[in-house]
């Protein structure tokens, strides 16, 4: 669930009254699963998830519930009993300026396992519409839809899906929409630091605090398993190879090469000025880590490029912090 808070005592909200009238309206009636529950789909799912539970494919993994009700890329066939209530509700919200949407959470219940051969049918309903809420993203309404899945007359699953349909918050003055595309920023070297909006802070927890202590001392610390000596990054409480919870730190040399990279254009983050490059760097020690690539224009970053660790000091409205980044070595820099 995203952080949510009410905007004080609810003011009379005519739109809310209209939205609330959708509660209880059917969105799908008598939908039918495209395929019966079947072993090949269960096997593919288990392979993709890495789930080796021997109960499968004798029964289907419970969390596979939606796989049996989805319409696939082509959507549900014509006459699949969609009522249009959902589109009508979302149309109202769009017209009221709540044009953005984010899925917030999903709840499922599994009254009985699905087995190969089961044929599912499903019904959907708009279960609830919240009063208008103000969140960090913007102001809007939480919409919960519920799907009940049956085999014959037996309820086998319930799927609740909640979205926030909202008018995005304006964080900074933005140009009015214009039919002319806005000019794109010209390619340029990335700034060493930025005084823009507060940069997202790394999440420091019990498992990785030693790493960030190292960064504060300008040391890049990996973990080395005490059981099998495998190096690992990011920091984890146990070894992925042998399972041992015992480990010691090993300081990385800071040399590496770009294993892969992306150039970020969209979505915009207030703290960053696109476009900029983010690399997956393979360290000389063999582990890989994600970090900003500096010292070279974003469009000159290439796979295999040698890079060297440096520490970027960022000062913003929340104070100063150090971040490990990777600078193209001298011969690569332009
Ligand atoms: Zn190990």
Tab-separated table of C-alpha atoms and ligand atoms in Angstrom:
chain	number	residue	atom	x	y	z
A	1	UNK	CA	0.000	0.000	0.000
A	2	UNK	CA	1.351	3.400	-0.843
A	3	UNK	CA	1.392	6.031	1.887
A	4	UNK	CA	-1.968	7.630	2.026
A	5	UNK	CA	-3.433	10.311	4.165
A	6	UNK	CA	-6.700	12.089	4.166
A	7	UNK	CA	-6.754	15.738	3.259
A	8	UNK	CA	-8.283	16.903	6.505
A	9	UNK	CA	-11.997	16.468	7.052
A	10	UNK	CA	-13.655	15.528	3.778
A	11	UNK	CA	-15.257	18.451	2.040
A	12	UNK	CA	-18.519	17.890	0.206
A	13	UNK	CA	-17.434	16.161	-2.971
A	14	UNK	CA	-20.002	15.918	-5.699
A	15	UNK	CA	-17.723	13.823	-7.848
A	16	UNK	CA	-17.287	11.337	-5.013
A	17	UNK	CA	-21.050	10.903	-4.773
A	18	UNK	CA	-21.162	10.042	-8.465
A	19	UNK	CA	-18.220	7.669	-8.164
A	20	UNK	CA	-19.645	5.987	-5.085
A	21	UNK	CA	-22.763	5.100	-7.041
A	22	UNK	CA	-20.571	2.638	-8.965
A	23	UNK	CA	-19.993	0.519	-5.858
A	24	UNK	CA	-21.551	-2.874	-6.389
A	25	UNK	CA	-21.776	-2.515	-10.146
A	26	UNK	CA	-20.798	-5.548	-12.158
A	27	UNK	CA	-17.791	-5.186	-14.441
A	28	UNK	CA	-17.696	-8.741	-15.788
A	29	UNK	CA	-20.442	-11.322	-15.683
A	30	UNK	CA	-19.857	-14.969	-16.461
A	31	UNK	CA	-16.387	-14.554	-17.942
A	32	UNK	CA	-14.748	-17.804	-18.956
A	33	UNK	CA	-11.110	-18.808	-18.690
A	34	UNK	CA	-9.516	-19.212	-22.109
A	35	UNK	CA	-7.995	-22.565	-21.235
A	36	UNK	CA	-8.786	-25.120	-18.597
A	37	UNK	CA	-6.227	-25.308	-15.799
A	38	UNK	CA	-3.457	-27.349	-17.383
A	39	UNK	CA	-0.071	-28.871	-16.612
A	40	UNK	CA	1.999	-27.134	-19.346
A	41	UNK	CA	1.031	-23.668	-18.125
A	42	UNK	CA	1.690	-24.713	-14.532
A	43	UNK	CA	5.111	-26.072	-15.485
A	44	UNK	CA	6.054	-22.887	-17.358
A	45	UNK	CA	4.965	-20.785	-14.409
A	46	UNK	CA	6.977	-22.887	-11.942
A	47	UNK	CA	10.068	-22.697	-14.151
A	48	UNK	CA	9.753	-18.928	-14.483
A	49	UNK	CA	9.294	-18.555	-10.710
A	50	UNK	CA	11.918	-21.130	-9.789
A	51	UNK	CA	9.280	-22.955	-7.732
A	52	UNK	CA	10.189	-26.618	-7.323
A	53	UNK	CA	7.411	-27.532	-4.886
A	54	UNK	CA	6.505	-31.168	-5.731
A	55	UNK	CA	2.796	-30.398	-5.229
A	56	UNK	CA	2.919	-28.847	-8.711
A	57	UNK	CA	1.659	-29.553	-11.355
A	58	UNK	CA	-0.750	-31.843	-9.482
A	59	UNK	CA	-2.373	-28.620	-8.335
A	60	UNK	CA	-1.765	-25.110	-9.638
A	61	UNK	CA	0.286	-22.612	-7.596
A	62	UNK	CA	-2.326	-20.464	-5.835
A	63	UNK	CA	-0.702	-17.205	-6.936
A	64	UNK	CA	-1.212	-18.308	-10.539
A	65	UNK	CA	-4.890	-17.421	-10.082
A	66	UNK	CA	-4.928	-14.548	-12.563
A	67	UNK	CA	-3.233	-16.613	-15.251
A	68	UNK	CA	-6.499	-18.518	-15.668
A	69	UNK	CA	-8.675	-15.432	-16.072
A	70	UNK	CA	-6.525	-13.187	-18.275
A	71	UNK	CA	-7.529	-12.570	-21.851
A	72	UNK	CA	-4.026	-12.759	-23.285
A	73	UNK	CA	-2.527	-10.255	-25.699
A	74	UNK	CA	-5.622	-10.300	-27.896
A	75	UNK	CA	-7.888	-9.572	-24.932
A	76	UNK	CA	-11.052	-11.407	-24.120
A	77	UNK	CA	-13.167	-12.573	-27.044
A	78	UNK	CA	-16.142	-10.485	-28.105
A	79	UNK	CA	-19.230	-11.049	-25.995
A	80	UNK	CA	-17.148	-11.872	-22.936
A	81	UNK	CA	-19.664	-10.188	-20.681
A	82	UNK	CA	-17.725	-7.015	-19.837
A	83	UNK	CA	-20.362	-4.502	-18.841
A	84	UNK	CA	-18.592	-1.215	-19.518
A	85	UNK	CA	-19.057	-0.046	-15.892
A	86	UNK	CA	-15.313	0.028	-15.395
A	87	UNK	CA	-14.718	2.203	-18.489
A	88	UNK	CA	-17.564	4.485	-17.480
A	89	UNK	CA	-16.118	4.990	-13.994
A	90	UNK	CA	-12.624	5.650	-15.312
A	91	UNK	CA	-14.025	8.021	-17.935
A	92	UNK	CA	-15.630	10.096	-15.179
A	93	UNK	CA	-12.308	10.247	-13.357
A	94	UNK	CA	-10.419	11.198	-16.519
A	95	UNK	CA	-12.888	13.990	-17.216
A	96	UNK	CA	-12.384	15.263	-13.656
A	97	UNK	CA	-8.627	15.524	-14.203
A	98	UNK	CA	-7.705	12.256	-12.464
A	99	UNK	CA	-5.899	11.032	-15.557
A	100	UNK	CA	-3.027	9.170	-13.891
A	101	UNK	CA	-3.198	5.715	-12.427
A	102	UNK	CA	-1.013	3.584	-10.214
A	103	UNK	CA	-1.700	0.086	-8.947
A	104	UNK	CA	-1.356	0.116	-5.182
A	105	UNK	CA	-2.023	-3.408	-3.995
A	106	UNK	CA	-3.650	-6.722	-4.648
A	107	UNK	CA	-5.157	-9.283	-2.286
A	108	UNK	CA	-6.038	-12.843	-3.141
A	109	UNK	CA	-7.837	-15.614	-1.292
A	110	UNK	CA	-7.711	-19.259	-2.267
A	111	UNK	CA	-10.622	-21.237	-0.802
A	112	UNK	CA	-9.595	-24.381	-2.673
A	113	UNK	CA	-6.700	-25.376	-4.960
A	114	UNK	CA	-7.122	-25.409	-8.714
A	115	UNK	CA	-6.315	-28.680	-10.460
A	116	UNK	CA	-5.589	-29.567	-14.076
A	117	UNK	CA	-8.891	-29.916	-15.892
A	118	UNK	CA	-10.720	-27.264	-13.861
A	119	UNK	CA	-12.577	-24.750	-16.009
A	120	UNK	CA	-12.852	-21.385	-14.344
A	121	UNK	CA	-15.461	-18.732	-14.778
A	122	UNK	CA	-15.316	-15.334	-13.164
A	123	UNK	CA	-17.381	-12.331	-12.218
A	124	UNK	CA	-16.098	-8.875	-11.458
A	125	UNK	CA	-17.548	-6.062	-9.389
A	126	UNK	CA	-16.502	-2.546	-8.360
A	127	UNK	CA	-16.242	-3.171	-4.659
A	128	UNK	CA	-15.381	0.242	-3.276
A	129	UNK	CA	-14.397	3.786	-4.108
A	130	UNK	CA	-12.586	5.773	-1.434
A	131	UNK	CA	-13.251	9.402	-0.615
A	132	UNK	CA	-10.788	11.740	-2.240
A	133	UNK	CA	-7.289	11.292	-0.771
A	134	UNK	CA	-4.123	13.273	-1.097
A	135	UNK	CA	-0.949	11.232	-1.538
A	136	UNK	CA	2.620	12.079	-2.467
A	137	UNK	CA	1.711	11.340	-6.089
A	138	UNK	CA	-1.339	13.550	-6.207
A	139	UNK	CA	-4.962	13.717	-5.216
A	140	UNK	CA	-7.551	11.141	-6.254
A	141	UNK	CA	-9.586	8.077	-5.434
A	142	UNK	CA	-8.687	4.509	-4.541
A	143	UNK	CA	-10.784	2.099	-6.620
A	144	UNK	CA	-11.047	-1.528	-5.534
A	145	UNK	CA	-12.363	-4.107	-7.965
A	146	UNK	CA	-13.015	-7.694	-6.930
A	147	UNK	CA	-13.090	-10.768	-9.086
A	148	UNK	CA	-14.679	-13.976	-7.838
A	149	UNK	CA	-13.458	-17.103	-9.574
A	150	UNK	CA	-15.568	-20.255	-9.591
A	151	UNK	CA	-15.269	-23.826	-10.821
A	152	UNK	CA	-18.830	-24.991	-11.194
A	153	UNK	CA	-20.577	-23.543	-8.179
A	154	UNK	CA	-17.500	-23.653	-5.946
A	155	UNK	CA	-15.657	-20.434	-5.150
A	156	UNK	CA	-11.963	-21.201	-5.776
A	157	UNK	CA	-10.436	-17.737	-5.590
A	158	UNK	CA	-11.018	-14.067	-4.901
A	159	UNK	CA	-8.832	-11.387	-6.407
A	160	UNK	CA	-9.002	-7.802	-5.212
A	161	UNK	CA	-7.116	-5.176	-7.137
A	162	UNK	CA	-6.742	-1.605	-5.961
A	163	UNK	CA	-5.604	1.377	-7.969
A	164	UNK	CA	-5.243	5.047	-7.250
A	165	UNK	CA	-6.722	7.172	-10.030
A	166	UNK	CA	-5.382	10.652	-9.446
A	167	UNK	CA	-4.540	14.124	-10.642
A	168	UNK	CA	-0.744	14.310	-10.454
A	169	UNK	CA	0.766	16.729	-7.958
A	170	UNK	CA	2.753	19.526	-9.551
A	171	UNK	CA	6.123	19.622	-7.837
A	172	UNK	CA	7.567	22.495	-9.788
A	173	UNK	CA	6.280	24.981	-12.337
A	174	UNK	CA	5.772	23.183	-15.607
A	175	UNK	CA	5.075	24.554	-19.057
A	176	UNK	CA	1.487	24.481	-20.209
A	177	UNK	CA	0.700	21.645	-22.611
A	178	UNK	CA	1.529	22.788	-26.104
A	179	UNK	CA	1.020	21.150	-29.476
A	180	UNK	CA	4.701	21.812	-30.184
A	181	UNK	CA	7.077	19.278	-28.680
A	182	UNK	CA	9.361	20.810	-26.090
A	183	UNK	CA	13.008	20.940	-27.155
A	184	UNK	CA	15.004	18.096	-25.699
A	185	UNK	CA	18.071	18.820	-23.617
A	186	UNK	CA	21.249	18.689	-25.662
A	187	UNK	CA	23.754	15.931	-24.895
A	188	UNK	CA	26.285	17.119	-22.391
A	189	UNK	CA	28.655	15.665	-19.848
A	190	UNK	CA	26.993	14.807	-16.580
A	191	UNK	CA	27.437	17.252	-13.760
A	192	UNK	CA	29.614	16.006	-10.908
A	193	UNK	CA	27.010	17.109	-8.442
A	194	UNK	CA	23.591	18.604	-8.506
A	195	UNK	CA	21.724	21.187	-6.521
A	196	UNK	CA	18.364	20.059	-7.852
A	197	UNK	CA	15.604	18.455	-5.818
A	198	UNK	CA	16.632	16.133	-3.001
A	199	UNK	CA	18.204	12.986	-4.345
A	200	UNK	CA	16.657	9.680	-3.277
A	201	UNK	CA	18.541	8.316	-0.282
A	202	UNK	CA	19.884	4.782	-0.271
A	203	UNK	CA	17.919	2.443	1.964
A	204	UNK	CA	20.238	1.547	4.813
A	205	UNK	CA	19.190	-1.420	6.924
A	206	UNK	CA	20.728	-3.994	9.232
A	207	UNK	CA	21.803	-6.148	6.297
A	208	UNK	CA	23.684	-3.471	4.360
A	209	UNK	CA	24.732	-0.845	6.908
A	210	UNK	CA	28.332	-2.117	6.801
A	211	UNK	CA	28.447	-1.329	3.104
A	212	UNK	CA	27.389	2.272	3.653
A	213	UNK	CA	29.848	2.644	6.529
A	214	UNK	CA	32.537	1.608	4.058
A	215	UNK	CA	31.321	4.149	1.521
A	216	UNK	CA	31.560	6.880	4.149
A	217	UNK	CA	35.272	5.923	4.492
A	218	UNK	CA	35.658	5.752	0.702
A	219	UNK	CA	35.975	1.985	0.686
A	220	UNK	CA	33.873	-0.319	-1.477
A	221	UNK	CA	33.238	-3.372	0.672
A	222	UNK	CA	32.007	-6.680	-0.684
A	223	UNK	CA	31.011	-9.669	1.409
A	224	UNK	CA	33.064	-12.863	1.304
A	225	UNK	CA	31.346	-16.020	2.507
A	226	UNK	CA	33.226	-17.630	5.400
A	227	UNK	CA	31.945	-21.038	4.297
A	228	UNK	CA	32.846	-21.149	0.606
A	229	UNK	CA	34.747	-17.865	0.027
A	230	UNK	CA	32.281	-16.694	-2.650
A	231	UNK	CA	32.217	-12.914	-3.000
A	232	UNK	CA	28.831	-11.305	-3.129
A	233	UNK	CA	27.180	-7.988	-3.806
A	234	UNK	CA	24.720	-6.511	-2.949
A	235	UNK	CA	25.005	-7.300	0.740
A	236	UNK	CA	22.799	-10.135	1.932
A	237	UNK	CA	22.484	-11.944	5.245
A	238	UNK	CA	23.451	-15.346	3.784
A	239	UNK	CA	25.432	-16.946	0.994
A	240	UNK	CA	23.434	-17.709	-2.146
A	241	UNK	CA	25.806	-20.541	-2.958
A	242	UNK	CA	26.265	-22.519	0.262
A	243	UNK	CA	23.737	-20.867	2.581
A	244	UNK	CA	26.253	-19.931	5.253
A	245	UNK	CA	25.294	-16.875	7.337
A	246	UNK	CA	28.970	-16.261	8.232
A	247	UNK	CA	30.922	-13.724	6.233
A	248	UNK	CA	33.710	-11.178	6.294
A	249	UNK	CA	34.292	-8.053	4.261
A	250	UNK	CA	36.625	-7.768	1.300
A	251	UNK	CA	37.579	-4.388	-0.097
A	252	UNK	CA	37.172	-4.053	-3.847
A	253	UNK	CA	39.980	-2.504	-5.875
A	254	UNK	CA	37.511	-0.150	-7.535
A	255	UNK	CA	38.477	-1.209	-11.048
A	256	UNK	CA	35.802	-2.575	-13.340
A	257	UNK	CA	34.249	-2.578	-16.770
A	258	UNK	CA	30.790	-1.641	-17.982
A	259	UNK	CA	28.908	-4.916	-18.320
A	260	UNK	CA	25.682	-3.243	-19.450
A	261	UNK	CA	24.069	0.152	-19.195
A	262	UNK	CA	20.907	2.140	-19.771
A	263	UNK	CA	20.380	5.774	-20.664
A	264	UNK	CA	17.560	7.245	-18.643
A	265	UNK	CA	15.232	9.597	-20.510
A	266	UNK	CA	11.907	8.840	-18.873
A	267	UNK	CA	10.228	8.852	-16.401
A	268	UNK	CA	11.713	12.073	-15.031
A	269	UNK	CA	12.948	12.154	-11.434
A	270	UNK	CA	13.176	15.654	-9.992
A	271	UNK	CA	16.672	15.035	-8.629
A	272	UNK	CA	18.150	14.046	-11.983
A	273	UNK	CA	18.523	15.788	-15.276
A	274	UNK	CA	17.938	13.388	-18.165
A	275	UNK	CA	19.455	11.974	-20.211
A	276	UNK	CA	22.029	10.248	-18.041
A	277	UNK	CA	23.723	6.868	-18.038
A	278	UNK	CA	23.437	4.197	-15.370
A	279	UNK	CA	25.791	1.266	-15.632
A	280	UNK	CA	25.939	-2.311	-14.471
A	281	UNK	CA	29.635	-2.519	-13.684
A	282	UNK	CA	31.520	-5.771	-13.405
A	283	UNK	CA	34.181	-5.254	-10.782
A	284	UNK	CA	37.644	-6.781	-11.158
A	285	UNK	CA	36.661	-9.119	-8.295
A	286	UNK	CA	33.871	-10.574	-10.469
A	287	UNK	CA	30.743	-9.194	-8.812
A	288	UNK	CA	28.535	-6.630	-10.468
A	289	UNK	CA	26.981	-3.471	-9.132
A	290	UNK	CA	24.784	-0.697	-10.445
A	291	UNK	CA	26.057	2.850	-10.420
A	292	UNK	CA	26.130	6.144	-12.245
A	293	UNK	CA	28.752	6.473	-14.989
A	294	UNK	CA	30.648	9.764	-14.905
A	295	UNK	CA	33.426	11.423	-16.813
A	296	UNK	CA	31.999	10.695	-20.230
A	297	UNK	CA	28.909	11.932	-22.087
A	298	UNK	CA	25.941	9.598	-21.629
A	299	UNK	CA	25.970	8.651	-25.309
A	300	UNK	CA	29.632	7.605	-25.215
A	301	UNK	CA	29.176	4.905	-22.582
A	302	UNK	CA	29.805	1.492	-24.119
A	303	UNK	CA	29.891	-2.107	-22.974
A	304	UNK	CA	33.384	-3.217	-22.003
A	305	UNK	CA	34.517	0.320	-21.186
A	306	UNK	CA	36.969	0.385	-18.267
A	307	UNK	CA	35.825	2.425	-15.304
A	308	UNK	CA	37.166	3.276	-11.911
A	309	UNK	CA	35.354	3.794	-8.658
A	310	UNK	CA	35.044	7.240	-7.246
A	311	UNK	CA	32.911	8.755	-4.562
A	312	UNK	CA	30.477	11.450	-5.483
A	313	UNK	CA	29.605	13.903	-2.766
A	314	UNK	CA	26.050	15.082	-3.170
A	315	UNK	CA	24.705	18.003	-1.251
A	316	UNK	CA	21.067	18.801	-1.397
A	317	UNK	CA	18.275	20.068	0.775
A	318	UNK	CA	18.534	16.971	2.998
A	319	UNK	CA	22.258	17.381	3.627
A	320	UNK	CA	25.386	15.752	2.240
A	321	UNK	CA	25.977	12.140	1.312
A	322	UNK	CA	28.575	10.089	-0.509
A	323	UNK	CA	27.685	7.729	-3.320
A	324	UNK	CA	29.856	5.241	-5.182
A	325	UNK	CA	29.897	6.008	-8.924
A	326	UNK	CA	32.123	4.874	-11.778
A	327	UNK	CA	34.267	7.223	-13.792
A	328	UNK	CA	35.447	6.376	-17.270
A	329	UNK	CA	39.230	5.987	-17.077
A	330	UNK	CA	41.304	8.738	-18.651
A	331	UNK	CA	41.739	7.213	-22.080
A	332	UNK	CA	37.974	6.775	-22.434
A	333	UNK	CA	36.992	10.234	-21.339
A	334	UNK	CA	36.158	12.718	-24.080
B	1	LIG	ZN1	29.130	-19.670	0.748
